[in-house]
mmCIF file with all atom_site columns, C-alpha atoms in Angstrom:
data_model
loop_
_atom_site.group_PDB
_atom_site.id
_atom_site.type_symbol
_atom_site.label_atom_id
_atom_site.label_alt_id
_atom_site.label_comp_id
_atom_site.label_asym_id
_atom_site.label_entity_id
_atom_site.label_seq_id
_atom_site.pdbx_PDB_ins_code
_atom_site.Cartn_x
_atom_site.Cartn_y
_atom_site.Cartn_z
_atom_site.occupancy
_atom_site.B_iso_or_equiv
_atom_site.pdbx_formal_charge
_atom_site.auth_seq_id
_atom_site.auth_comp_id
_atom_site.auth_asym_id
_atom_site.auth_atom_id
_atom_site.pdbx_PDB_model_num
ATOM 1   C CA . MET A 1 1   ? 23.779  -10.299 4.501   1.00 0.00 ? 1   MET A CA 1
ATOM 2   C CA . SER A 1 2   ? 21.878  -6.998  4.367   1.00 0.00 ? 2   SER A CA 1
ATOM 3   C CA . ALA A 1 3   ? 18.865  -6.613  6.621   1.00 0.00 ? 3   ALA A CA 1
ATOM 4   C CA . GLY A 1 4   ? 15.484  -6.874  4.967   1.00 0.00 ? 4   GLY A CA 1
ATOM 5   C CA . LEU A 1 5   ? 13.754  -3.638  4.035   1.00 0.00 ? 5   LEU A CA 1
ATOM 6   C CA . PHE A 1 6   ? 9.972   -3.258  3.681   1.00 0.00 ? 6   PHE A CA 1
ATOM 7   C CA . LEU A 1 7   ? 8.585   -0.385  1.559   1.00 0.00 ? 7   LEU A CA 1
ATOM 8   C CA . SER A 1 8   ? 4.927   0.197   0.686   1.00 0.00 ? 8   SER A CA 1
ATOM 9   C CA . LEU A 1 9   ? 3.384   2.460   -1.919  1.00 0.00 ? 9   LEU A CA 1
ATOM 10  C CA . GLU A 1 10  ? -0.008  3.974   -1.165  1.00 0.00 ? 10  GLU A CA 1
ATOM 11  C CA . GLY A 1 11  ? -2.513  6.300   -2.778  1.00 0.00 ? 11  GLY A CA 1
ATOM 12  C CA . ILE A 1 12  ? -5.992  6.497   -4.224  1.00 0.00 ? 12  ILE A CA 1
ATOM 13  C CA . ASP A 1 13  ? -6.765  4.850   -7.548  1.00 0.00 ? 13  ASP A CA 1
ATOM 14  C CA . GLY A 1 14  ? -5.277  6.939   -10.333 1.00 0.00 ? 14  GLY A CA 1
ATOM 15  C CA . ALA A 1 15  ? -2.506  8.471   -8.198  1.00 0.00 ? 15  ALA A CA 1
ATOM 16  C CA . GLY A 1 16  ? 0.170   6.764   -10.313 1.00 0.00 ? 16  GLY A CA 1
ATOM 17  C CA . LYS A 1 17  ? 1.990   4.914   -7.537  1.00 0.00 ? 17  LYS A CA 1
ATOM 18  C CA . SER A 1 18  ? 2.196   1.630   -9.455  1.00 0.00 ? 18  SER A CA 1
ATOM 19  C CA . SER A 1 19  ? 4.018   3.269   -12.360 1.00 0.00 ? 19  SER A CA 1
ATOM 20  C CA . HIS A 1 20  ? 7.081   3.879   -10.149 1.00 0.00 ? 20  HIS A CA 1
ATOM 21  C CA . ILE A 1 21  ? 7.578   0.336   -8.873  1.00 0.00 ? 21  ILE A CA 1
ATOM 22  C CA . ASP A 1 22  ? 9.695   -0.614  -11.913 1.00 0.00 ? 22  ASP A CA 1
ATOM 23  C CA . ALA A 1 23  ? 12.066  2.274   -11.224 1.00 0.00 ? 23  ALA A CA 1
ATOM 24  C CA . LEU A 1 24  ? 12.264  1.443   -7.516  1.00 0.00 ? 24  LEU A CA 1
ATOM 25  C CA . GLU A 1 25  ? 13.041  -2.181  -8.293  1.00 0.00 ? 25  GLU A CA 1
ATOM 26  C CA . ALA A 1 26  ? 15.773  -1.158  -10.749 1.00 0.00 ? 26  ALA A CA 1
ATOM 27  C CA . LEU A 1 27  ? 17.244  1.300   -8.240  1.00 0.00 ? 27  LEU A CA 1
ATOM 28  C CA . PHE A 1 28  ? 17.622  -1.278  -5.475  1.00 0.00 ? 28  PHE A CA 1
ATOM 29  C CA . LYS A 1 29  ? 18.868  -3.990  -7.837  1.00 0.00 ? 29  LYS A CA 1
ATOM 30  C CA . ALA A 1 30  ? 21.516  -1.591  -9.129  1.00 0.00 ? 30  ALA A CA 1
ATOM 31  C CA . ALA A 1 31  ? 22.627  -1.252  -5.501  1.00 0.00 ? 31  ALA A CA 1
ATOM 32  C CA . GLY A 1 32  ? 23.069  -5.027  -5.343  1.00 0.00 ? 32  GLY A CA 1
ATOM 33  C CA . ARG A 1 33  ? 19.889  -5.825  -3.440  1.00 0.00 ? 33  ARG A CA 1
ATOM 34  C CA . GLN A 1 34  ? 17.501  -8.706  -4.045  1.00 0.00 ? 34  GLN A CA 1
ATOM 35  C CA . VAL A 1 35  ? 13.968  -7.384  -4.543  1.00 0.00 ? 35  VAL A CA 1
ATOM 36  C CA . THR A 1 36  ? 10.611  -9.021  -3.847  1.00 0.00 ? 36  THR A CA 1
ATOM 37  C CA . ARG A 1 37  ? 7.865   -7.121  -5.610  1.00 0.00 ? 37  ARG A CA 1
ATOM 38  C CA . THR A 1 38  ? 4.280   -7.779  -4.576  1.00 0.00 ? 38  THR A CA 1
ATOM 39  C CA . ARG A 1 39  ? 0.850   -6.214  -4.033  1.00 0.00 ? 39  ARG A CA 1
ATOM 40  C CA . GLU A 1 40  ? -2.242  -6.154  -1.841  1.00 0.00 ? 40  GLU A CA 1
ATOM 41  C CA . PRO A 1 41  ? -4.748  -7.547  -1.825  1.00 0.00 ? 41  PRO A CA 1
ATOM 42  C CA . GLY A 1 42  ? -2.799  -10.363 -3.413  1.00 0.00 ? 42  GLY A CA 1
ATOM 43  C CA . GLY A 1 43  ? 0.720   -11.670 -3.526  1.00 0.00 ? 43  GLY A CA 1
ATOM 44  C CA . THR A 1 44  ? -0.106  -15.376 -3.095  1.00 0.00 ? 44  THR A CA 1
ATOM 45  C CA . PRO A 1 45  ? -2.488  -17.690 -4.989  1.00 0.00 ? 45  PRO A CA 1
ATOM 46  C CA . LEU A 1 46  ? -4.974  -17.613 -2.106  1.00 0.00 ? 46  LEU A CA 1
ATOM 47  C CA . ALA A 1 47  ? -4.699  -13.862 -1.640  1.00 0.00 ? 47  ALA A CA 1
ATOM 48  C CA . GLU A 1 48  ? -5.161  -13.253 -5.383  1.00 0.00 ? 48  GLU A CA 1
ATOM 49  C CA . THR A 1 49  ? -8.376  -15.302 -5.281  1.00 0.00 ? 49  THR A CA 1
ATOM 50  C CA . LEU A 1 50  ? -9.605  -13.192 -2.376  1.00 0.00 ? 50  LEU A CA 1
ATOM 51  C CA . ARG A 1 51  ? -8.555  -10.039 -4.253  1.00 0.00 ? 51  ARG A CA 1
ATOM 52  C CA . THR A 1 52  ? -10.860 -10.941 -7.124  1.00 0.00 ? 52  THR A CA 1
ATOM 53  C CA . LEU A 1 53  ? -13.769 -11.300 -4.712  1.00 0.00 ? 53  LEU A CA 1
ATOM 54  C CA . VAL A 1 54  ? -13.016 -8.065  -2.860  1.00 0.00 ? 54  VAL A CA 1
ATOM 55  C CA . LEU A 1 55  ? -12.654 -5.993  -6.034  1.00 0.00 ? 55  LEU A CA 1
ATOM 56  C CA . ASN A 1 56  ? -15.676 -7.337  -7.861  1.00 0.00 ? 56  ASN A CA 1
ATOM 57  C CA . GLU A 1 57  ? -18.322 -8.772  -5.520  1.00 0.00 ? 57  GLU A CA 1
ATOM 58  C CA . ALA A 1 58  ? -20.813 -6.748  -3.502  1.00 0.00 ? 58  ALA A CA 1
ATOM 59  C CA . MET A 1 59  ? -20.426 -7.273  0.244   1.00 0.00 ? 59  MET A CA 1
ATOM 60  C CA . ASP A 1 60  ? -20.806 -5.409  3.500   1.00 0.00 ? 60  ASP A CA 1
ATOM 61  C CA . PRO A 1 61  ? -17.780 -3.559  4.969   1.00 0.00 ? 61  PRO A CA 1
ATOM 62  C CA . LEU A 1 62  ? -17.098 -6.158  7.671   1.00 0.00 ? 62  LEU A CA 1
ATOM 63  C CA . THR A 1 63  ? -17.000 -9.029  5.167   1.00 0.00 ? 63  THR A CA 1
ATOM 64  C CA . GLU A 1 64  ? -14.788 -6.931  2.923   1.00 0.00 ? 64  GLU A CA 1
ATOM 65  C CA . SER A 1 65  ? -12.396 -6.125  5.769   1.00 0.00 ? 65  SER A CA 1
ATOM 66  C CA . LEU A 1 66  ? -12.198 -9.735  6.931   1.00 0.00 ? 66  LEU A CA 1
ATOM 67  C CA . LEU A 1 67  ? -11.350 -10.917 3.423   1.00 0.00 ? 67  LEU A CA 1
ATOM 68  C CA . VAL A 1 68  ? -8.684  -8.224  3.020   1.00 0.00 ? 68  VAL A CA 1
ATOM 69  C CA . PHE A 1 69  ? -7.038  -9.175  6.301   1.00 0.00 ? 69  PHE A CA 1
ATOM 70  C CA . ALA A 1 70  ? -7.284  -12.896 5.522   1.00 0.00 ? 70  ALA A CA 1
ATOM 71  C CA . ALA A 1 71  ? -5.462  -12.218 2.252   1.00 0.00 ? 71  ALA A CA 1
ATOM 72  C CA . ARG A 1 72  ? -2.929  -10.096 4.143   1.00 0.00 ? 72  ARG A CA 1
ATOM 73  C CA . ARG A 1 73  ? -2.220  -12.815 6.686   1.00 0.00 ? 73  ARG A CA 1
ATOM 74  C CA . ASP A 1 74  ? -1.431  -15.348 3.961   1.00 0.00 ? 74  ASP A CA 1
ATOM 75  C CA . HIS A 1 75  ? 0.677   -12.741 2.174   1.00 0.00 ? 75  HIS A CA 1
ATOM 76  C CA . VAL A 1 76  ? 2.666   -11.886 5.317   1.00 0.00 ? 76  VAL A CA 1
ATOM 77  C CA . VAL A 1 77  ? 3.304   -15.524 6.216   1.00 0.00 ? 77  VAL A CA 1
ATOM 78  C CA . GLN A 1 78  ? 4.039   -16.827 2.729   1.00 0.00 ? 78  GLN A CA 1
ATOM 79  C CA . VAL A 1 79  ? 5.843   -13.885 1.088   1.00 0.00 ? 79  VAL A CA 1
ATOM 80  C CA . ILE A 1 80  ? 6.730   -10.821 3.138   1.00 0.00 ? 80  ILE A CA 1
ATOM 81  C CA . GLU A 1 81  ? 8.262   -12.332 6.273   1.00 0.00 ? 81  GLU A CA 1
ATOM 82  C CA . PRO A 1 82  ? 10.339  -14.930 4.357   1.00 0.00 ? 82  PRO A CA 1
ATOM 83  C CA . ALA A 1 83  ? 11.608  -12.229 1.986   1.00 0.00 ? 83  ALA A CA 1
ATOM 84  C CA . LEU A 1 84  ? 12.645  -9.959  4.854   1.00 0.00 ? 84  LEU A CA 1
ATOM 85  C CA . ALA A 1 85  ? 14.353  -12.898 6.575   1.00 0.00 ? 85  ALA A CA 1
ATOM 86  C CA . ARG A 1 86  ? 16.389  -13.435 3.380   1.00 0.00 ? 86  ARG A CA 1
ATOM 87  C CA . GLY A 1 87  ? 17.457  -9.795  3.426   1.00 0.00 ? 87  GLY A CA 1
ATOM 88  C CA . ASP A 1 88  ? 15.335  -8.755  0.433   1.00 0.00 ? 88  ASP A CA 1
ATOM 89  C CA . VAL A 1 89  ? 13.888  -5.351  -0.281  1.00 0.00 ? 89  VAL A CA 1
ATOM 90  C CA . VAL A 1 90  ? 10.113  -5.866  -0.320  1.00 0.00 ? 90  VAL A CA 1
ATOM 91  C CA . LEU A 1 91  ? 8.209   -3.423  -2.546  1.00 0.00 ? 91  LEU A CA 1
ATOM 92  C CA . CYS A 1 92  ? 4.501   -3.731  -1.840  1.00 0.00 ? 92  CYS A CA 1
ATOM 93  C CA . ASP A 1 93  ? 1.814   -1.966  -3.853  1.00 0.00 ? 93  ASP A CA 1
ATOM 94  C CA . ARG A 1 94  ? -0.469  -1.132  -0.894  1.00 0.00 ? 94  ARG A CA 1
ATOM 95  C CA . PHE A 1 95  ? -0.552  -2.624  2.585   1.00 0.00 ? 95  PHE A CA 1
ATOM 96  C CA . THR A 1 96  ? -2.632  -2.060  5.725   1.00 0.00 ? 96  THR A CA 1
ATOM 97  C CA . ASP A 1 97  ? -2.834  1.718   5.335   1.00 0.00 ? 97  ASP A CA 1
ATOM 98  C CA . ALA A 1 98  ? -5.035  1.080   2.308   1.00 0.00 ? 98  ALA A CA 1
ATOM 99  C CA . THR A 1 99  ? -7.507  -0.841  4.464   1.00 0.00 ? 99  THR A CA 1
ATOM 100 C CA . PHE A 1 100 ? -7.800  2.031   6.926   1.00 0.00 ? 100 PHE A CA 1
ATOM 101 C CA . ALA A 1 101 ? -8.215  4.446   4.006   1.00 0.00 ? 101 ALA A CA 1
ATOM 102 C CA . TYR A 1 102 ? -10.648 2.431   1.854   1.00 0.00 ? 102 TYR A CA 1
ATOM 103 C CA . GLN A 1 103 ? -12.643 0.312   4.293   1.00 0.00 ? 103 GLN A CA 1
ATOM 104 C CA . GLY A 1 104 ? -12.210 2.674   7.246   1.00 0.00 ? 104 GLY A CA 1
ATOM 105 C CA . ALA A 1 105 ? -12.507 6.196   5.860   1.00 0.00 ? 105 ALA A CA 1
ATOM 106 C CA . GLY A 1 106 ? -14.053 5.339   2.490   1.00 0.00 ? 106 GLY A CA 1
ATOM 107 C CA . ARG A 1 107 ? -16.658 2.821   3.662   1.00 0.00 ? 107 ARG A CA 1
ATOM 108 C CA . GLY A 1 108 ? -17.009 4.329   7.109   1.00 0.00 ? 108 GLY A CA 1
ATOM 109 C CA . PHE A 1 109 ? -16.148 1.059   8.855   1.00 0.00 ? 109 PHE A CA 1
ATOM 110 C CA . ASP A 1 110 ? -15.140 0.918   12.525  1.00 0.00 ? 110 ASP A CA 1
ATOM 111 C CA . GLN A 1 111 ? -11.471 1.905   12.825  1.00 0.00 ? 111 GLN A CA 1
ATOM 112 C CA . ALA A 1 112 ? -11.167 0.127   16.183  1.00 0.00 ? 112 ALA A CA 1
ATOM 113 C CA . VAL A 1 113 ? -12.151 -3.183  14.575  1.00 0.00 ? 113 VAL A CA 1
ATOM 114 C CA . LEU A 1 114 ? -9.584  -2.604  11.837  1.00 0.00 ? 114 LEU A CA 1
ATOM 115 C CA . ALA A 1 115 ? -6.926  -1.893  14.468  1.00 0.00 ? 115 ALA A CA 1
ATOM 116 C CA . THR A 1 116 ? -7.767  -5.181  16.201  1.00 0.00 ? 116 THR A CA 1
ATOM 117 C CA . LEU A 1 117 ? -7.493  -7.099  12.934  1.00 0.00 ? 117 LEU A CA 1
ATOM 118 C CA . GLU A 1 118 ? -4.207  -5.322  12.232  1.00 0.00 ? 118 GLU A CA 1
ATOM 119 C CA . ARG A 1 119 ? -2.788  -6.527  15.559  1.00 0.00 ? 119 ARG A CA 1
ATOM 120 C CA . TRP A 1 120 ? -3.968  -10.097 14.985  1.00 0.00 ? 120 TRP A CA 1
ATOM 121 C CA . VAL A 1 121 ? -2.605  -10.347 11.451  1.00 0.00 ? 121 VAL A CA 1
ATOM 122 C CA . GLN A 1 122 ? 0.658   -8.411  11.755  1.00 0.00 ? 122 GLN A CA 1
ATOM 123 C CA . ALA A 1 123 ? 1.888   -9.405  15.219  1.00 0.00 ? 123 ALA A CA 1
ATOM 124 C CA . ARG A 1 124 ? 5.487   -10.630 15.241  1.00 0.00 ? 124 ARG A CA 1
ATOM 125 C CA . ASP A 1 125 ? 7.381   -12.832 17.666  1.00 0.00 ? 125 ASP A CA 1
ATOM 126 C CA . ASP A 1 126 ? 8.710   -9.763  19.478  1.00 0.00 ? 126 ASP A CA 1
ATOM 127 C CA . ALA A 1 127 ? 5.120   -8.472  19.924  1.00 0.00 ? 127 ALA A CA 1
ATOM 128 C CA . ALA A 1 128 ? 5.757   -5.583  17.539  1.00 0.00 ? 128 ALA A CA 1
ATOM 129 C CA . LEU A 1 129 ? 3.569   -5.144  14.473  1.00 0.00 ? 129 LEU A CA 1
ATOM 130 C CA . LEU A 1 130 ? 4.980   -5.786  11.030  1.00 0.00 ? 130 LEU A CA 1
ATOM 131 C CA . GLN A 1 131 ? 4.879   -2.413  9.290   1.00 0.00 ? 131 GLN A CA 1
ATOM 132 C CA . PRO A 1 132 ? 6.782   -0.909  6.358   1.00 0.00 ? 132 PRO A CA 1
ATOM 133 C CA . ALA A 1 133 ? 9.974   0.963   7.201   1.00 0.00 ? 133 ALA A CA 1
ATOM 134 C CA . LEU A 1 134 ? 8.848   3.559   4.660   1.00 0.00 ? 134 LEU A CA 1
ATOM 135 C CA . THR A 1 135 ? 5.472   4.272   3.105   1.00 0.00 ? 135 THR A CA 1
ATOM 136 C CA . LEU A 1 136 ? 5.485   6.401   -0.033  1.00 0.00 ? 136 LEU A CA 1
ATOM 137 C CA . TRP A 1 137 ? 2.104   8.116   -0.136  1.00 0.00 ? 137 TRP A CA 1
ATOM 138 C CA . PHE A 1 138 ? 1.273   9.363   -3.622  1.00 0.00 ? 138 PHE A CA 1
ATOM 139 C CA . ASP A 1 139 ? -1.150  12.180  -2.842  1.00 0.00 ? 139 ASP A CA 1
ATOM 140 C CA . LEU A 1 140 ? -3.350  13.379  -5.695  1.00 0.00 ? 140 LEU A CA 1
ATOM 141 C CA . PRO A 1 141 ? -6.587  15.419  -5.669  1.00 0.00 ? 141 PRO A CA 1
ATOM 142 C CA . PRO A 1 142 ? -9.469  12.959  -6.219  1.00 0.00 ? 142 PRO A CA 1
ATOM 143 C CA . GLU A 1 143 ? -10.863 15.033  -9.101  1.00 0.00 ? 143 GLU A CA 1
ATOM 144 C CA . ILE A 1 144 ? -7.609  14.677  -11.029 1.00 0.00 ? 144 ILE A CA 1
ATOM 145 C CA . ALA A 1 145 ? -7.402  10.976  -10.216 1.00 0.00 ? 145 ALA A CA 1
ATOM 146 C CA . ALA A 1 146 ? -10.894 10.536  -11.642 1.00 0.00 ? 146 ALA A CA 1
ATOM 147 C CA . GLU A 1 147 ? -9.820  12.230  -14.887 1.00 0.00 ? 147 GLU A CA 1
ATOM 148 C CA . ARG A 1 148 ? -6.852  9.868   -15.154 1.00 0.00 ? 148 ARG A CA 1
ATOM 149 C CA . LEU A 1 149 ? -9.039  6.813   -14.620 1.00 0.00 ? 149 LEU A CA 1
ATOM 150 C CA . ALA A 1 150 ? -11.768 7.850   -17.058 1.00 0.00 ? 150 ALA A CA 1
ATOM 151 C CA . GLY A 1 151 ? -11.840 5.440   -19.966 1.00 0.00 ? 151 GLY A CA 1
ATOM 152 C CA . ALA A 1 152 ? -8.623  3.682   -18.941 1.00 0.00 ? 152 ALA A CA 1
ATOM 153 C CA . ARG A 1 153 ? -10.251 0.246   -18.659 1.00 0.00 ? 153 ARG A CA 1
ATOM 154 C CA . LEU A 1 154 ? -13.275 -1.471  -17.199 1.00 0.00 ? 154 LEU A CA 1
ATOM 155 C CA . PRO A 1 155 ? -13.200 -0.237  -13.592 1.00 0.00 ? 155 PRO A CA 1
ATOM 156 C CA . ASP A 1 156 ? -13.494 -2.510  -10.561 1.00 0.00 ? 156 ASP A CA 1
ATOM 157 C CA . LYS A 1 157 ? -16.037 -1.696  -7.847  1.00 0.00 ? 157 LYS A CA 1
ATOM 158 C CA . PHE A 1 158 ? -13.669 0.730   -6.100  1.00 0.00 ? 158 PHE A CA 1
ATOM 159 C CA . GLU A 1 159 ? -12.488 2.542   -9.211  1.00 0.00 ? 159 GLU A CA 1
ATOM 160 C CA . SER A 1 160 ? -16.121 3.130   -10.185 1.00 0.00 ? 160 SER A CA 1
ATOM 161 C CA . GLN A 1 161 ? -16.930 4.921   -6.910  1.00 0.00 ? 161 GLN A CA 1
ATOM 162 C CA . PRO A 1 162 ? -17.860 8.631   -7.027  1.00 0.00 ? 162 PRO A CA 1
ATOM 163 C CA . VAL A 1 163 ? -15.331 11.353  -6.338  1.00 0.00 ? 163 VAL A CA 1
ATOM 164 C CA . GLU A 1 164 ? -16.721 11.893  -2.837  1.00 0.00 ? 164 GLU A CA 1
ATOM 165 C CA . PHE A 1 165 ? -15.691 8.347   -1.913  1.00 0.00 ? 165 PHE A CA 1
ATOM 166 C CA . PHE A 1 166 ? -12.115 9.090   -2.940  1.00 0.00 ? 166 PHE A CA 1
ATOM 167 C CA . ARG A 1 167 ? -12.163 12.325  -0.967  1.00 0.00 ? 167 ARG A CA 1
ATOM 168 C CA . ARG A 1 168 ? -12.911 10.249  2.111   1.00 0.00 ? 168 ARG A CA 1
ATOM 169 C CA . VAL A 1 169 ? -10.180 7.752   1.171   1.00 0.00 ? 169 VAL A CA 1
ATOM 170 C CA . ALA A 1 170 ? -7.682  10.587  0.723   1.00 0.00 ? 170 ALA A CA 1
ATOM 171 C CA . SER A 1 171 ? -8.617  11.945  4.156   1.00 0.00 ? 171 SER A CA 1
ATOM 172 C CA . GLY A 1 172 ? -8.027  8.456   5.573   1.00 0.00 ? 172 GLY A CA 1
ATOM 173 C CA . TYR A 1 173 ? -4.524  8.410   4.133   1.00 0.00 ? 173 TYR A CA 1
ATOM 174 C CA . ALA A 1 174 ? -3.864  11.887  5.531   1.00 0.00 ? 174 ALA A CA 1
ATOM 175 C CA . ALA A 1 175 ? -4.951  10.721  8.999   1.00 0.00 ? 175 ALA A CA 1
ATOM 176 C CA . ARG A 1 176 ? -2.627  7.691   8.873   1.00 0.00 ? 176 ARG A CA 1
ATOM 177 C CA . ALA A 1 177 ? 0.238   9.858   7.642   1.00 0.00 ? 177 ALA A CA 1
ATOM 178 C CA . ALA A 1 178 ? -0.254  12.273  10.536  1.00 0.00 ? 178 ALA A CA 1
ATOM 179 C CA . GLU A 1 179 ? 0.175   9.386   12.992  1.00 0.00 ? 179 GLU A CA 1
ATOM 180 C CA . ALA A 1 180 ? 3.107   7.541   11.403  1.00 0.00 ? 180 ALA A CA 1
ATOM 181 C CA . PRO A 1 181 ? 6.567   9.063   10.764  1.00 0.00 ? 181 PRO A CA 1
ATOM 182 C CA . ARG A 1 182 ? 7.239   6.245   8.280   1.00 0.00 ? 182 ARG A CA 1
ATOM 183 C CA . PHE A 1 183 ? 4.964   8.089   5.805   1.00 0.00 ? 183 PHE A CA 1
ATOM 184 C CA . ALA A 1 184 ? 6.509   10.306  3.138   1.00 0.00 ? 184 ALA A CA 1
ATOM 185 C CA . ARG A 1 185 ? 4.064   12.383  1.129   1.00 0.00 ? 185 ARG A CA 1
ATOM 186 C CA . ILE A 1 186 ? 4.741   12.498  -2.605  1.00 0.00 ? 186 ILE A CA 1
ATOM 187 C CA . ASP A 1 187 ? 2.967   15.232  -4.575  1.00 0.00 ? 187 ASP A CA 1
ATOM 188 C CA . ALA A 1 188 ? 1.560   13.108  -7.386  1.00 0.00 ? 188 ALA A CA 1
ATOM 189 C CA . ASN A 1 189 ? 0.078   16.096  -9.209  1.00 0.00 ? 189 ASN A CA 1
ATOM 190 C CA . ARG A 1 190 ? 3.357   16.566  -11.081 1.00 0.00 ? 190 ARG A CA 1
ATOM 191 C CA . SER A 1 191 ? 5.041   15.175  -14.163 1.00 0.00 ? 191 SER A CA 1
ATOM 192 C CA . ARG A 1 192 ? 6.312   11.610  -13.974 1.00 0.00 ? 192 ARG A CA 1
ATOM 193 C CA . GLU A 1 193 ? 9.892   12.884  -13.806 1.00 0.00 ? 193 GLU A CA 1
ATOM 194 C CA . GLN A 1 194 ? 9.093   15.307  -10.984 1.00 0.00 ? 194 GLN A CA 1
ATOM 195 C CA . VAL A 1 195 ? 7.295   12.615  -9.015  1.00 0.00 ? 195 VAL A CA 1
ATOM 196 C CA . TRP A 1 196 ? 10.246  10.246  -9.368  1.00 0.00 ? 196 TRP A CA 1
ATOM 197 C CA . ALA A 1 197 ? 12.632  13.003  -8.262  1.00 0.00 ? 197 ALA A CA 1
ATOM 198 C CA . GLN A 1 198 ? 10.605  13.319  -5.049  1.00 0.00 ? 198 GLN A CA 1
ATOM 199 C CA . VAL A 1 199 ? 10.824  9.559   -4.500  1.00 0.00 ? 199 VAL A CA 1
ATOM 200 C CA . GLU A 1 200 ? 14.601  9.595   -4.918  1.00 0.00 ? 200 GLU A CA 1
ATOM 201 C CA . ALA A 1 201 ? 14.897  12.538  -2.548  1.00 0.00 ? 201 ALA A CA 1
ATOM 202 C CA . VAL A 1 202 ? 12.918  10.716  0.138   1.00 0.00 ? 202 VAL A CA 1
ATOM 203 C CA . LEU A 1 203 ? 15.052  7.599   -0.210  1.00 0.00 ? 203 LEU A CA 1
ATOM 204 C CA . ALA A 1 204 ? 18.187  9.712   0.161   1.00 0.00 ? 204 ALA A CA 1
ATOM 205 C CA . GLU A 1 205 ? 16.813  11.596  3.171   1.00 0.00 ? 205 GLU A CA 1
ATOM 206 C CA . ARG A 1 206 ? 15.862  8.334   4.903   1.00 0.00 ? 206 ARG A CA 1
ATOM 207 C CA . GLY A 1 207 ? 19.277  6.836   4.211   1.00 0.00 ? 207 GLY A CA 1
ATOM 208 C CA . LEU A 1 208 ? 17.867  4.086   2.002   1.00 0.00 ? 208 LEU A CA 1
ATOM 209 C CA . ILE A 1 209 ? 20.051  4.814   -0.998  1.00 0.00 ? 209 ILE A CA 1
ATOM 210 C CA . GLY A 1 210 ? 23.480  3.457   -0.237  1.00 0.00 ? 210 GLY A CA 1
ATOM 211 C CA . ARG A 1 211 ? 22.645  2.485   3.332   1.00 0.00 ? 211 ARG A CA 1
ATOM 212 C CA . HIS A 1 212 ? 19.791  0.092   4.037   1.00 0.00 ? 212 HIS A CA 1
ATOM 213 C CA . THR A 1 213 ? 18.134  -0.634  7.356   1.00 0.00 ? 213 THR A CA 1
ATOM 214 C CA . ARG A 1 214 ? 15.092  -2.647  8.339   1.00 0.00 ? 214 ARG A CA 1
#
């Protein structure tokens, strides 16, 4: 059985990351892999309920962070860890990096508290933290992201934030990327075909096309 493989897709709202999950799923299935496709906040009935609260209800940053990590814990226990144990490829639309970017950099919440919650929620039996093997970071200037989002649909409370908020979120992603070699920056200010070509190139460079490791 192949080892499980955990990939996350990150980026500010409007960066277009979600539009490439279908192609990623098809790519790995064509290689004979089982794929578990999921998202955060969400991925389980409980986590989806918490997602609705986080995206739509006003709350202070600590409450918001606690709810996000509560949803994540249920998601890890109920979906991600079992899928990796089966040898699946897990494709997750956002994971903990989003919390450091949105609640940490965007909201200005204490990064040390987030790091503590991260350790509590993602600790594994071997004391290591559960983290993606690869994080595809779809990097797009906030001004362009705002143009893409304009009029798309009724925005949630994050999507309706001003551009300055997304500048802070983008800086949060850049800070995480600078600390973690698992990050691969994707220039999302390109055509869909050009963005996908970058994704394929990263997968090839990391040895994830044709040879899969956890």
